[in-house]
One Martini backbone bead per residue (centre of mass of N, CA, C, O) as a GRO file, in nm:
protein
  147
    1UNK     BB    1  -0.973   1.351  -0.805
    2UNK     BB    2  -1.115   1.125  -0.651
    3UNK     BB    3  -1.173   1.208  -0.297
    4UNK     BB    4  -1.065   1.499  -0.253
    5UNK     BB    5  -1.330   1.655  -0.230
    6UNK     BB    6  -1.403   1.464   0.043
    7UNK     BB    7  -1.115   1.361   0.178
    8UNK     BB    8  -1.035   1.058   0.147
    9UNK     BB    9  -0.713   1.108   0.064
   10UNK     BB   10  -0.593   1.309   0.283
   11UNK     BB   11  -0.488   1.066   0.495
   12UNK     BB   12  -0.288   0.994   0.249
   13UNK     BB   13   0.054   1.026   0.172
   14UNK     BB   14   0.013   0.796  -0.052
   15UNK     BB   15  -0.038   0.805  -0.413
   16UNK     BB   16  -0.171   0.574  -0.645
   17UNK     BB   17  -0.191   0.578  -1.004
   18UNK     BB   18  -0.434   0.416  -1.236
   19UNK     BB   19  -0.539   0.252  -1.494
   20UNK     BB   20  -0.768   0.059  -1.629
   21UNK     BB   21  -0.750  -0.249  -1.772
   22UNK     BB   22  -0.900  -0.455  -1.984
   23UNK     BB   23  -0.742  -0.726  -1.877
   24UNK     BB   24  -0.874  -0.704  -1.569
   25UNK     BB   25  -1.116  -0.831  -1.670
   26UNK     BB   26  -1.379  -1.041  -1.654
   27UNK     BB   27  -1.652  -1.231  -1.757
   28UNK     BB   28  -1.842  -1.019  -1.574
   29UNK     BB   29  -1.722  -0.709  -1.629
   30UNK     BB   30  -1.494  -0.697  -1.403
   31UNK     BB   31  -1.262  -0.663  -1.185
   32UNK     BB   32  -1.051  -0.872  -1.067
   33UNK     BB   33  -0.955  -0.941  -0.745
   34UNK     BB   34  -0.640  -0.965  -0.784
   35UNK     BB   35  -0.586  -0.660  -0.864
   36UNK     BB   36  -0.615  -0.529  -0.586
   37UNK     BB   37  -0.346  -0.651  -0.481
   38UNK     BB   38  -0.176  -0.502  -0.692
   39UNK     BB   39  -0.249  -0.220  -0.605
   40UNK     BB   40  -0.137  -0.248  -0.321
   41UNK     BB   41   0.152  -0.317  -0.404
   42UNK     BB   42   0.207  -0.052  -0.555
   43UNK     BB   43   0.150   0.135  -0.313
   44UNK     BB   44   0.356   0.010  -0.121
   45UNK     BB   45   0.600   0.065  -0.304
   46UNK     BB   46   0.570   0.374  -0.301
   47UNK     BB   47   0.615   0.400   0.000
   48UNK     BB   48   0.897   0.267   0.006
   49UNK     BB   49   1.025   0.471  -0.179
   50UNK     BB   50   0.979   0.717   0.007
   51UNK     BB   51   1.151   0.582   0.246
   52UNK     BB   52   1.410   0.428   0.115
   53UNK     BB   53   1.408   0.110   0.132
   54UNK     BB   54   1.567   0.000  -0.111
   55UNK     BB   55   1.839   0.127  -0.033
   56UNK     BB   56   1.859   0.016   0.253
   57UNK     BB   57   1.846  -0.287   0.173
   58UNK     BB   58   2.100  -0.284  -0.008
   59UNK     BB   59   2.296  -0.202   0.228
   60UNK     BB   60   2.176  -0.415   0.480
   61UNK     BB   61   1.948  -0.647   0.437
   62UNK     BB   62   1.708  -0.471   0.548
   63UNK     BB   63   1.361  -0.531   0.538
   64UNK     BB   64   1.065  -0.666   0.397
   65UNK     BB   65   0.753  -0.854   0.468
   66UNK     BB   66   0.462  -1.002   0.387
   67UNK     BB   67   0.224  -1.139   0.599
   68UNK     BB   68  -0.061  -0.978   0.536
   69UNK     BB   69  -0.388  -0.956   0.362
   70UNK     BB   70  -0.673  -0.736   0.274
   71UNK     BB   71  -1.022  -0.715   0.136
   72UNK     BB   72  -1.282  -0.472   0.067
   73UNK     BB   73  -1.552  -0.486  -0.138
   74UNK     BB   74  -1.771  -0.224  -0.270
   75UNK     BB   75  -1.703  -0.181  -0.586
   76UNK     BB   76  -1.708  -0.219  -0.908
   77UNK     BB   77  -1.473  -0.234  -1.160
   78UNK     BB   78  -1.422  -0.064  -1.480
   79UNK     BB   79  -1.397  -0.028  -1.813
   80UNK     BB   80  -1.325   0.278  -1.796
   81UNK     BB   81  -1.063   0.389  -1.564
   82UNK     BB   82  -0.949   0.553  -1.263
   83UNK     BB   83  -0.716   0.521  -0.993
   84UNK     BB   84  -0.677   0.566  -0.637
   85UNK     BB   85  -0.418   0.475  -0.396
   86UNK     BB   86  -0.422   0.485  -0.066
   87UNK     BB   87  -0.146   0.520   0.180
   88UNK     BB   88  -0.083   0.388   0.521
   89UNK     BB   89   0.035   0.408   0.850
   90UNK     BB   90  -0.124   0.287   1.168
   91UNK     BB   91   0.109   0.083   1.286
   92UNK     BB   92   0.385   0.055   1.523
   93UNK     BB   93   0.628  -0.182   1.591
   94UNK     BB   94   0.920  -0.340   1.661
   95UNK     BB   95   0.868  -0.560   1.380
   96UNK     BB   96   0.614  -0.383   1.268
   97UNK     BB   97   0.347  -0.291   1.025
   98UNK     BB   98   0.047  -0.114   0.943
   99UNK     BB   99  -0.167  -0.103   0.660
  100UNK     BB  100  -0.360   0.119   0.450
  101UNK     BB  101  -0.624   0.109   0.199
  102UNK     BB  102  -0.759   0.302  -0.086
  103UNK     BB  103  -1.002   0.276  -0.349
  104UNK     BB  104  -1.054   0.518  -0.611
  105UNK     BB  105  -1.302   0.614  -0.832
  106UNK     BB  106  -1.345   0.831  -1.087
  107UNK     BB  107  -1.616   0.749  -1.226
  108UNK     BB  108  -1.774   0.705  -0.932
  109UNK     BB  109  -1.679   0.875  -0.689
  110UNK     BB  110  -1.559   0.617  -0.515
  111UNK     BB  111  -1.528   0.353  -0.310
  112UNK     BB  112  -1.411   0.023  -0.402
  113UNK     BB  113  -1.180  -0.020  -0.171
  114UNK     BB  114  -1.037  -0.194   0.117
  115UNK     BB  115  -0.722  -0.227   0.306
  116UNK     BB  116  -0.462  -0.452   0.432
  117UNK     BB  117  -0.125  -0.463   0.592
  118UNK     BB  118   0.131  -0.680   0.709
  119UNK     BB  119   0.462  -0.573   0.806
  120UNK     BB  120   0.782  -0.721   0.818
  121UNK     BB  121   1.083  -0.718   0.950
  122UNK     BB  122   1.380  -0.821   0.753
  123UNK     BB  123   1.658  -1.044   0.762
  124UNK     BB  124   1.842  -1.153   0.483
  125UNK     BB  125   2.094  -1.277   0.626
  126UNK     BB  126   1.907  -1.467   0.841
  127UNK     BB  127   1.613  -1.534   0.772
  128UNK     BB  128   1.459  -1.308   0.968
  129UNK     BB  129   1.320  -1.144   1.187
  130UNK     BB  130   1.326  -0.797   1.316
  131UNK     BB  131   1.408  -0.515   1.425
  132UNK     BB  132   1.345  -0.190   1.388
  133UNK     BB  133   1.501   0.047   1.254
  134UNK     BB  134   1.531   0.375   1.318
  135UNK     BB  135   1.528   0.483   1.024
  136UNK     BB  136   1.257   0.353   0.948
  137UNK     BB  137   1.077   0.483   1.163
  138UNK     BB  138   1.140   0.780   1.087
  139UNK     BB  139   1.026   0.768   0.797
  140UNK     BB  140   0.738   0.705   0.872
  141UNK     BB  141   0.687   0.950   1.053
  142UNK     BB  142   0.742   1.161   0.834
  143UNK     BB  143   0.519   1.079   0.637
  144UNK     BB  144   0.274   1.094   0.844
  145UNK     BB  145   0.303   1.407   0.914
  146UNK     BB  146   0.197   1.514   0.624
  147UNK     BB  147  -0.130   1.477   0.685
   0.00000   0.00000   0.00000
C-alpha cells in the first residue's frame, strides 16, 4: 500500500483501508470534501474498536464524543483508487485526547489529506464530559506503544 514504502503510515498504529466509490465524486470529477470526514470517522471508529471502547461504553455508559475536527486537503482523490487512513492519538489530557489522521492514495502514492480530531470523554448517564477512566488511558497507551 502507498505510504508504507516511504514510512508515511509507519507511525500510525491503526490503518483503515477502503476503495474510493464512484458515488463519492462530485460534479468536478474528484471526491467531495465531506467524504474525507467520513474516512476520518471510519478510521477513528477502527481505533475505538481496537481500544475496546464500544464494549467499555456498553458496560459503563462512559464513552466519547467528537468535539471538533479539521482537514487539510493536499491532493484530489478520484475513482478508481484505494486509500489508507492512518490514525493515532497524539495528546492525552484528563478528559480528552487529540487524534491525527493521514489519507494516503494508492494510485498517486502520496498523501491526499491530513486531519485532526479532538475527542472528549463523555458520561452518557449524566450527559456531560468526565475524567478519562484509567482503563481507557491504558488502552490508548498500549496501542500507541506499538508504533
